[in-house]
PDB file of C-alpha atoms in Angstrom:
ATOM      1  CA  TYR A   1      22.648 -17.423  23.146  1.00  0.00           C
ATOM      2  CA  ILE A   2      25.520 -19.255  21.596  1.00  0.00           C
ATOM      3  CA  ASN A   3      28.495 -18.189  19.286  1.00  0.00           C
ATOM      4  CA  VAL A   4      30.503 -20.709  17.364  1.00  0.00           C
ATOM      5  CA  ARG A   5      34.134 -19.705  16.382  1.00  0.00           C
ATOM      6  CA  GLY A   6      36.161 -21.379  13.763  1.00  0.00           C
ATOM      7  CA  PRO A   7      35.050 -23.648  10.891  1.00  0.00           C
ATOM      8  CA  LEU A   8      35.569 -26.779  12.792  1.00  0.00           C
ATOM      9  CA  LEU A   9      33.914 -25.858  15.951  1.00  0.00           C
ATOM     10  CA  ASP A  10      37.101 -25.022  18.026  1.00  0.00           C
ATOM     11  CA  SER A  11      35.457 -23.027  20.758  1.00  0.00           C
ATOM     12  CA  LEU A  12      31.962 -22.507  22.341  1.00  0.00           C
ATOM     13  CA  SER A  13      30.906 -19.413  23.785  1.00  0.00           C
ATOM     14  CA  ILE A  14      27.523 -19.003  25.699  1.00  0.00           C
ATOM     15  CA  SER A  15      25.772 -16.108  27.502  1.00  0.00           C
ATOM     16  CA  LEU A  16      23.695 -17.062  30.376  1.00  0.00           C
ATOM     17  CA  GLU A  17      20.511 -15.481  31.568  1.00  0.00           C
ATOM     18  CA  PRO A  18      21.551 -14.211  35.178  1.00  0.00           C
ATOM     19  CA  HIS A  19      18.454 -15.733  36.570  1.00  0.00           C
ATOM     20  CA  LEU A  20      18.612 -19.154  35.282  1.00  0.00           C
ATOM     21  CA  ASN A  21      20.648 -21.943  36.935  1.00  0.00           C
ATOM     22  CA  VAL A  22      21.982 -23.651  33.724  1.00  0.00           C
ATOM     23  CA  ARG A  23      25.864 -23.078  33.953  1.00  0.00           C
ATOM     24  CA  SER A  24      26.274 -26.654  35.031  1.00  0.00           C
ATOM     25  CA  LEU A  25      24.432 -28.003  32.009  1.00  0.00           C
ATOM     26  CA  THR A  26      26.329 -25.791  29.581  1.00  0.00           C
ATOM     27  CA  GLU A  27      29.586 -26.946  30.988  1.00  0.00           C
ATOM     28  CA  SER A  28      28.286 -30.531  30.517  1.00  0.00           C
ATOM     29  CA  ALA A  29      27.670 -29.761  26.754  1.00  0.00           C
ATOM     30  CA  ALA A  30      31.149 -28.134  26.487  1.00  0.00           C
ATOM     31  CA  ALA A  31      32.853 -31.214  28.069  1.00  0.00           C
ATOM     32  CA  THR A  32      30.949 -33.594  25.677  1.00  0.00           C
ATOM     33  CA  LEU A  33      32.107 -31.337  22.624  1.00  0.00           C
ATOM     34  CA  ASN A  34      35.686 -31.295  24.158  1.00  0.00           C
ATOM     35  CA  LEU A  35      35.756 -27.470  23.774  1.00  0.00           C
ATOM     36  CA  PRO A  36      36.764 -24.530  25.608  1.00  0.00           C
ATOM     37  CA  LEU A  37      33.797 -22.820  27.117  1.00  0.00           C
ATOM     38  CA  LYS A  38      33.383 -18.896  27.712  1.00  0.00           C
ATOM     39  CA  ILE A  39      30.444 -18.092  29.773  1.00  0.00           C
ATOM     40  CA  ASP A  40      29.302 -14.417  30.108  1.00  0.00           C
ATOM     41  CA  ASN A  41      26.291 -12.873  31.835  1.00  0.00           C
ATOM     42  CA  LEU A  42      23.695 -11.578  29.388  1.00  0.00           C
ATOM     43  CA  ASN A  43      22.641  -8.156  29.669  1.00  0.00           C
ATOM     44  CA  PRO A  44      18.722  -8.058  29.687  1.00  0.00           C
ATOM     45  CA  THR A  45      18.658  -4.611  28.778  1.00  0.00           C
ATOM     46  CA  ASN A  46      20.171  -5.233  25.454  1.00  0.00           C
ATOM     47  CA  ARG A  47      17.512  -7.873  24.531  1.00  0.00           C
ATOM     48  CA  THR A  48      15.644  -7.728  21.332  1.00  0.00           C
ATOM     49  CA  MET A  49      12.789  -9.809  20.067  1.00  0.00           C
ATOM     50  CA  SER A  50      15.001 -11.912  17.812  1.00  0.00           C
ATOM     51  CA  SER A  51      16.732 -12.970  21.236  1.00  0.00           C
ATOM     52  CA  SER A  52      13.777 -13.380  23.228  1.00  0.00           C
ATOM     53  CA  PHE A  53      13.938 -15.967  26.022  1.00  0.00           C
ATOM     54  CA  THR A  54      11.367 -18.823  26.044  1.00  0.00           C
ATOM     55  CA  CYS A  55      10.510 -19.754  29.707  1.00  0.00           C
ATOM     56  CA  ARG A  56       9.414 -23.503  29.920  1.00  0.00           C
ATOM     57  CA  TRP A  57       6.765 -23.912  32.773  1.00  0.00           C
ATOM     58  CA  GLY A  58       6.087 -26.825  34.811  1.00  0.00           C
ATOM     59  CA  ILE A  59       2.603 -26.327  36.496  1.00  0.00           C
ATOM     60  CA  LEU A  60       2.360 -27.983  39.943  1.00  0.00           C
ATOM     61  CA  SER A  61      -1.446 -28.585  40.838  1.00  0.00           C
ATOM     62  CA  THR A  62      -4.482 -28.217  38.814  1.00  0.00           C
ATOM     63  CA  GLY A  63      -6.863 -26.270  40.689  1.00  0.00           C
ATOM     64  CA  TRP A  64      -8.622 -22.917  39.842  1.00  0.00           C
ATOM     65  CA  ILE A  65      -5.610 -20.515  40.594  1.00  0.00           C
ATOM     66  CA  ALA A  66      -3.173 -22.497  38.330  1.00  0.00           C
ATOM     67  CA  ASN A  67      -5.869 -22.345  35.527  1.00  0.00           C
ATOM     68  CA  LYS A  68      -5.953 -18.578  35.836  1.00  0.00           C
ATOM     69  CA  PHE A  69      -2.237 -18.534  35.779  1.00  0.00           C
ATOM     70  CA  VAL A  70      -1.762 -20.888  32.789  1.00  0.00           C
ATOM     71  CA  LEU A  71      -4.450 -18.725  30.916  1.00  0.00           C
ATOM     72  CA  ASP A  72      -2.155 -15.860  31.039  1.00  0.00           C
ATOM     73  CA  LEU A  73       0.776 -18.026  29.889  1.00  0.00           C
ATOM     74  CA  LEU A  74      -1.075 -18.825  26.855  1.00  0.00           C
ATOM     75  CA  THR A  75      -1.965 -15.161  26.020  1.00  0.00           C
ATOM     76  CA  ASP A  76       0.575 -13.666  23.417  1.00  0.00           C
ATOM     77  CA  PRO A  77       3.057 -11.657  25.244  1.00  0.00           C
ATOM     78  CA  SER A  78       3.008  -8.962  22.568  1.00  0.00           C
ATOM     79  CA  THR A  79      -0.597  -8.039  23.741  1.00  0.00           C
ATOM     80  CA  ARG A  80       1.238  -6.599  26.825  1.00  0.00           C
ATOM     81  CA  ASP A  81       3.963  -5.015  24.885  1.00  0.00           C
ATOM     82  CA  ALA A  82       6.397  -7.643  25.864  1.00  0.00           C
ATOM     83  CA  SER A  83       9.088  -8.747  23.376  1.00  0.00           C
ATOM     84  CA  ASP A  84      11.987 -10.207  25.269  1.00  0.00           C
ATOM     85  CA  VAL A  85      10.162 -13.293  26.688  1.00  0.00           C
ATOM     86  CA  LYS A  86       7.751 -15.980  25.640  1.00  0.00           C
ATOM     87  CA  HIS A  87       6.094 -18.608  27.589  1.00  0.00           C
ATOM     88  CA  GLN A  88       5.683 -22.289  27.069  1.00  0.00           C
ATOM     89  CA  VAL A  89       3.866 -24.683  29.334  1.00  0.00           C
ATOM     90  CA  VAL A  90       5.714 -28.098  28.816  1.00  0.00           C
ATOM     91  CA  ALA A  91       4.700 -30.246  31.997  1.00  0.00           C
ATOM     92  CA  VAL A  92       1.730 -30.342  34.373  1.00  0.00           C
ATOM     93  CA  GLY A  93       1.854 -32.341  37.659  1.00  0.00           C
ATOM     94  CA  SER A  94      -1.220 -33.415  39.553  1.00  0.00           C
ATOM     95  CA  ARG A  95      -2.338 -36.333  41.673  1.00  0.00           C
ATOM     96  CA  SER A  96      -3.169 -38.340  38.613  1.00  0.00           C
ATOM     97  CA  THR A  97      -2.541 -38.291  34.950  1.00  0.00           C
ATOM     98  CA  ASP A  98      -6.335 -37.992  34.268  1.00  0.00           C
ATOM     99  CA  SER A  99      -6.492 -34.844  36.341  1.00  0.00           C
ATOM    100  CA  ALA A 100      -3.330 -33.414  34.490  1.00  0.00           C
ATOM    101  CA  LYS A 101      -5.023 -34.244  31.172  1.00  0.00           C
ATOM    102  CA  ARG A 102      -8.260 -32.848  31.945  1.00  0.00           C
ATOM    103  CA  PHE A 103      -6.787 -29.583  33.211  1.00  0.00           C
ATOM    104  CA  VAL A 104      -4.780 -29.285  30.077  1.00  0.00           C
ATOM    105  CA  GLU A 105      -7.805 -29.886  27.775  1.00  0.00           C
ATOM    106  CA  GLU A 106     -10.059 -27.560  29.725  1.00  0.00           C
ATOM    107  CA  THR A 107      -7.507 -24.677  30.118  1.00  0.00           C
ATOM    108  CA  TRP A 108      -6.539 -24.761  26.398  1.00  0.00           C
ATOM    109  CA  LYS A 109     -10.000 -24.824  25.438  1.00  0.00           C
ATOM    110  CA  GLU A 110     -10.978 -21.894  27.474  1.00  0.00           C
ATOM    111  CA  ALA A 111      -7.861 -19.930  26.163  1.00  0.00           C
ATOM    112  CA  GLY A 112      -9.189 -20.614  22.581  1.00  0.00           C
ATOM    113  CA  VAL A 113      -5.800 -22.065  21.508  1.00  0.00           C
ATOM    114  CA  THR A 114      -4.339 -25.477  20.539  1.00  0.00           C
ATOM    115  CA  ALA A 115      -0.613 -24.622  20.076  1.00  0.00           C
ATOM    116  CA  GLY A 116       1.543 -26.728  22.336  1.00  0.00           C
ATOM    117  CA  GLN A 117      -1.310 -28.772  23.952  1.00  0.00           C
ATOM    118  CA  ASP A 118      -0.099 -31.934  22.514  1.00  0.00           C
ATOM    119  CA  GLN A 119       3.452 -31.371  23.644  1.00  0.00           C
ATOM    120  CA  VAL A 120       2.623 -31.011  27.402  1.00  0.00           C
ATOM    121  CA  LYS A 121       3.929 -33.968  29.312  1.00  0.00           C
ATOM    122  CA  LEU A 122       1.246 -35.153  31.998  1.00  0.00           C
ATOM    123  CA  TYR A 123       2.537 -36.350  35.455  1.00  0.00           C
ATOM    124  CA  GLY A 124       0.354 -38.098  37.939  1.00  0.00           C
ATOM    125  CA  THR A 125       2.474 -37.226  40.799  1.00  0.00           C
ATOM    126  CA  TYR A 126       4.418 -34.008  41.849  1.00  0.00           C
ATOM    127  CA  GLU A 127       7.738 -35.907  42.171  1.00  0.00           C
ATOM    128  CA  GLU A 128       7.831 -36.565  38.546  1.00  0.00           C
ATOM    129  CA  LEU A 129       7.408 -33.043  37.767  1.00  0.00           C
ATOM    130  CA  TYR A 130      10.270 -32.245  40.019  1.00  0.00           C
ATOM    131  CA  ARG A 131      12.438 -34.895  38.341  1.00  0.00           C
ATOM    132  CA  ASP A 132      11.643 -33.436  34.688  1.00  0.00           C
ATOM    133  CA  GLU A 133      15.038 -32.913  33.374  1.00  0.00           C
ATOM    134  CA  VAL A 134      16.459 -36.292  31.795  1.00  0.00           C
ATOM    135  CA  SER A 135      16.069 -36.653  28.006  1.00  0.00           C
ATOM    136  CA  LYS A 136      14.287 -39.565  26.447  1.00  0.00           C
ATOM    137  CA  ALA A 137      17.768 -40.794  25.224  1.00  0.00           C
ATOM    138  CA  GLY A 138      18.494 -41.200  28.927  1.00  0.00           C
ATOM    139  CA  PHE A 139      22.058 -39.755  29.109  1.00  0.00           C
ATOM    140  CA  LEU A 140      21.867 -36.189  28.408  1.00  0.00           C
ATOM    141  CA  ALA A 141      19.902 -33.313  30.005  1.00  0.00           C
ATOM    142  CA  PRO A 142      17.748 -31.480  27.662  1.00  0.00           C
ATOM    143  CA  ALA A 143      19.621 -28.071  27.921  1.00  0.00           C
ATOM    144  CA  ALA A 144      22.752 -29.900  27.184  1.00  0.00           C
ATOM    145  CA  ALA A 145      21.127 -31.882  24.284  1.00  0.00           C
ATOM    146  CA  ARG A 146      19.975 -28.611  22.823  1.00  0.00           C
ATOM    147  CA  VAL A 147      23.461 -27.427  22.379  1.00  0.00           C
ATOM    148  CA  LEU A 148      24.583 -30.750  20.981  1.00  0.00           C
ATOM    149  CA  THR A 149      21.515 -30.793  18.525  1.00  0.00           C
ATOM    150  CA  PHE A 150      22.318 -27.156  17.399  1.00  0.00           C
ATOM    151  CA  PHE A 151      25.676 -28.530  16.119  1.00  0.00           C
ATOM    152  CA  ALA A 152      24.561 -31.645  14.787  1.00  0.00           C
ATOM    153  CA  ALA A 153      24.417 -30.810  11.085  1.00  0.00           C
ATOM    154  CA  ALA A 154      27.736 -29.095  11.239  1.00  0.00           C
ATOM    155  CA  SER A 155      29.480 -31.937  12.801  1.00  0.00           C
ATOM    156  CA  ARG A 156      28.615 -34.247   9.928  1.00  0.00           C
ATOM    157  CA  ARG A 157      31.067 -32.293   7.808  1.00  0.00           C
ATOM    158  CA  SER A 158      33.825 -31.954  10.219  1.00  0.00           C
ATOM    159  CA  LYS A 159      36.104 -33.660  12.672  1.00  0.00           C
ATOM    160  CA  SER A 160      33.845 -32.353  15.515  1.00  0.00           C
ATOM    161  CA  PRO A 161      33.529 -34.708  18.531  1.00  0.00           C
ATOM    162  CA  LEU A 162      29.889 -34.778  17.816  1.00  0.00           C
ATOM    163  CA  ALA A 163      30.435 -36.788  14.438  1.00  0.00           C
ATOM    164  CA  HIS A 164      30.385 -40.072  16.292  1.00  0.00           C
ATOM    165  CA  LEU A 165      27.214 -39.458  18.240  1.00  0.00           C
ATOM    166  CA  PRO A 166      24.063 -41.175  16.807  1.00  0.00           C
ATOM    167  CA  ASP A 167      21.005 -39.152  15.888  1.00  0.00           C
ATOM    168  CA  SER A 168      18.867 -40.677  18.444  1.00  0.00           C
ATOM    169  CA  THR A 169      21.134 -39.094  20.997  1.00  0.00           C
ATOM    170  CA  LEU A 170      21.024 -35.730  19.388  1.00  0.00           C
ATOM    171  CA  GLY A 171      17.603 -35.493  18.498  1.00  0.00           C
ATOM    172  CA  ASN A 172      15.549 -37.719  20.750  1.00  0.00           C
ATOM    173  CA  TRP A 173      15.086 -35.482  23.844  1.00  0.00           C
ATOM    174  CA  GLU A 174      12.011 -33.645  25.246  1.00  0.00           C
ATOM    175  CA  GLN A 175      11.950 -30.022  26.622  1.00  0.00           C
ATOM    176  CA  SER A 176      12.795 -29.822  30.266  1.00  0.00           C
ATOM    177  CA  VAL A 177      10.986 -27.522  32.807  1.00  0.00           C
ATOM    178  CA  ASP A 178      12.840 -24.203  33.592  1.00  0.00           C
ATOM    179  CA  CYS A 179      10.593 -23.021  36.393  1.00  0.00           C
ATOM    180  CA  ILE A 180       7.917 -24.665  38.376  1.00  0.00           C
ATOM    181  CA  TYR A 181       4.730 -22.823  39.367  1.00  0.00           C
ATOM    182  CA  VAL A 182       3.401 -23.837  42.600  1.00  0.00           C
ATOM    183  CA  GLY A 183      -0.337 -23.419  42.931  1.00  0.00           C
ATOM    184  CA  THR A 184      -1.159 -25.774  45.831  1.00  0.00           C
ATOM    185  CA  PRO A 185      -2.956 -24.898  49.177  1.00  0.00           C
ATOM    186  CA  HIS A 186      -0.922 -22.716  51.242  1.00  0.00           C
ATOM    187  CA  SER A 187      -0.360 -25.371  53.811  1.00  0.00           C
ATOM    188  CA  HIS A 188       1.507 -27.473  51.185  1.00  0.00           C
ATOM    189  CA  HIS A 189       3.547 -24.539  49.704  1.00  0.00           C
ATOM    190  CA  TYR A 190       6.579 -25.030  51.985  1.00  0.00           C
ATOM    191  CA  ALA A 191       7.059 -28.770  51.279  1.00  0.00           C
ATOM    192  CA  ASN A 192       6.282 -28.299  47.378  1.00  0.00           C
ATOM    193  CA  VAL A 193       8.758 -25.320  47.069  1.00  0.00           C
ATOM    194  CA  HIS A 194      11.586 -27.002  48.987  1.00  0.00           C
ATOM    195  CA  ALA A 195      11.098 -30.179  46.971  1.00  0.00           C
ATOM    196  CA  ALA A 196      11.266 -28.257  43.708  1.00  0.00           C
ATOM    197  CA  LEU A 197      14.195 -26.168  44.697  1.00  0.00           C
ATOM    198  CA  SER A 198      16.142 -29.348  45.829  1.00  0.00           C
ATOM    199  CA  ALA A 199      15.508 -30.721  42.359  1.00  0.00           C
ATOM    200  CA  GLY A 200      17.180 -27.803  40.984  1.00  0.00           C
ATOM    201  CA  LYS A 201      14.093 -26.013  39.556  1.00  0.00           C
ATOM    202  CA  ASN A 202      13.566 -22.397  39.723  1.00  0.00           C
ATOM    203  CA  VAL A 203      10.118 -21.686  41.512  1.00  0.00           C
ATOM    204  CA  LEU A 204       7.272 -19.248  41.314  1.00  0.00           C
ATOM    205  CA  CYS A 205       5.055 -19.876  44.155  1.00  0.00           C
ATOM    206  CA  GLU A 206       1.493 -18.664  44.564  1.00  0.00           C
ATOM    207  CA  LYS A 207       0.960 -16.234  47.429  1.00  0.00           C
ATOM    208  CA  SER A 208       1.198 -16.459  50.473  1.00  0.00           C
ATOM    209  CA  LEU A 209       4.617 -18.128  49.892  1.00  0.00           C
ATOM    210  CA  VAL A 210       4.537 -19.866  53.352  1.00  0.00           C
ATOM    211  CA  VAL A 211       2.678 -19.756  56.832  1.00  0.00           C
ATOM    212  CA  ASN A 212       5.572 -18.288  58.716  1.00  0.00           C
ATOM    213  CA  ALA A 213       8.932 -16.417  58.678  1.00  0.00           C
ATOM    214  CA  LYS A 214      11.041 -19.377  59.595  1.00  0.00           C
ATOM    215  CA  GLN A 215       9.807 -21.389  56.549  1.00  0.00           C
ATOM    216  CA  ALA A 216      10.432 -18.241  54.189  1.00  0.00           C
ATOM    217  CA  GLN A 217      14.024 -18.155  55.453  1.00  0.00           C
ATOM    218  CA  VAL A 218      14.743 -21.774  54.965  1.00  0.00           C
ATOM    219  CA  LEU A 219      13.496 -21.584  51.230  1.00  0.00           C
ATOM    220  CA  VAL A 220      15.408 -18.304  50.461  1.00  0.00           C
ATOM    221  CA  ASP A 221      18.653 -19.957  51.970  1.00  0.00           C
ATOM    222  CA  LEU A 222      17.951 -23.036  49.790  1.00  0.00           C
ATOM    223  CA  ALA A 223      17.433 -20.933  46.627  1.00  0.00           C
ATOM    224  CA  ARG A 224      20.647 -18.770  47.204  1.00  0.00           C
ATOM    225  CA  GLN A 225      22.517 -22.061  48.062  1.00  0.00           C
ATOM    226  CA  LYS A 226      21.684 -23.632  44.725  1.00  0.00           C
ATOM    227  CA  ASN A 227      21.689 -20.291  42.579  1.00  0.00           C
ATOM    228  CA  LEU A 228      17.929 -20.601  41.836  1.00  0.00           C
ATOM    229  CA  PHE A 229      15.204 -18.216  41.203  1.00  0.00           C
ATOM    230  CA  LEU A 230      12.380 -18.022  43.886  1.00  0.00           C
ATOM    231  CA  MET A 231       9.579 -15.710  43.844  1.00  0.00           C
ATOM    232  CA  GLU A 232       6.331 -15.266  45.490  1.00  0.00           C
ATOM    233  CA  ALA A 233       3.601 -14.611  42.882  1.00  0.00           C
ATOM    234  CA  THR A 234       2.412 -11.182  44.301  1.00  0.00           C
ATOM    235  CA  TRP A 235       1.176  -9.769  40.837  1.00  0.00           C
ATOM    236  CA  THR A 236       0.654  -6.338  42.099  1.00  0.00           C
ATOM    237  CA  ARG A 237       4.343  -6.085  42.285  1.00  0.00           C
ATOM    238  CA  CYS A 238       4.502  -6.331  38.532  1.00  0.00           C
ATOM    239  CA  LEU A 239       1.913  -3.890  37.523  1.00  0.00           C
ATOM    240  CA  PRO A 240       3.054  -0.673  35.839  1.00  0.00           C
ATOM    241  CA  PHE A 241       2.252   1.654  39.041  1.00  0.00           C
ATOM    242  CA  ALA A 242       4.988  -0.216  40.943  1.00  0.00           C
ATOM    243  CA  SER A 243       7.564   0.883  38.653  1.00  0.00           C
ATOM    244  CA  LYS A 244       6.251   4.322  38.474  1.00  0.00           C
ATOM    245  CA  LEU A 245       5.945   4.570  42.089  1.00  0.00           C
ATOM    246  CA  GLN A 246       9.757   3.480  42.517  1.00  0.00           C
ATOM    247  CA  ALA A 247      10.675   6.169  39.965  1.00  0.00           C
ATOM    248  CA  VAL A 248       8.641   8.961  41.977  1.00  0.00           C
ATOM    249  CA  LEU A 249      10.108   7.614  45.193  1.00  0.00           C
TER     250      LEU A 249
END
C-alpha cells in the first residue's frame, strides 16, 4: 500500500498491515531511496478486493496435516466469500528436497491446480526455510526490493536515487515468506516455532501449540518482543459460529 508524492519521487508513504513485521524493511527501502518515509497503520475494515493482501506462505514439514492445510490455501478465497486476502505458497521445507518436491507435485495435483507450482522454492532443511528472506541479487530483502522495483520505470526518467541501480538489482529477486505454517509432530513444535520467530517469521502453528504452559509463554514473549504474529491453528475458532457466539454473548 504505497503512495508516491511528487513527480520526482520526493516522498514515500506506506501503510502497513498491523499484523506484519515489515516496518524495518520499508525503512530500509526508504533509506535506499533517500526519501522521507511516512508509515501509517492500515485499517483492515476499509479494505476492498482491489487492495487485497497476498499472504506468502512457507510450509514447514510435508506430512498429512500440511497437505490438508495447503489444499485449503490453494482454494480460491472467493468460494468462502473472502475478498480481502489471497494466499500463495512460495516455499516448502522438508528433510530433503526430493520430499519437498514430491509434496508439491502431489498436493497441487490433488487440488487440481497448476498455478504457482513452478514458483515454489524447495528446501531440504528447515533452516533454509527459516532463512528465506534474501534476494537472489544478494543485497536487498525481497520486501524492500519490491518497493524499489515498483519505482524502477519512473526512476529512469527522473533524477531518482534509483536511476543508478542496475536492472539485475531491481528485478532479480524472489518472493520471501511472510508466514511459516508449522505442521511437524507436537514434540517438535516448540523448537520449530522458536527458530522461525527468531528468524523474524510470523508463525501459524498446528495444534496443539506446545506441550506445556511454560513453552507457550516463552513463544508468546518472543513473538511480542519481535513484533511478530503467532497463532495456534485452532480452526474451530475461525468458523462463523464463533463470531456469532461472541455477538450473542
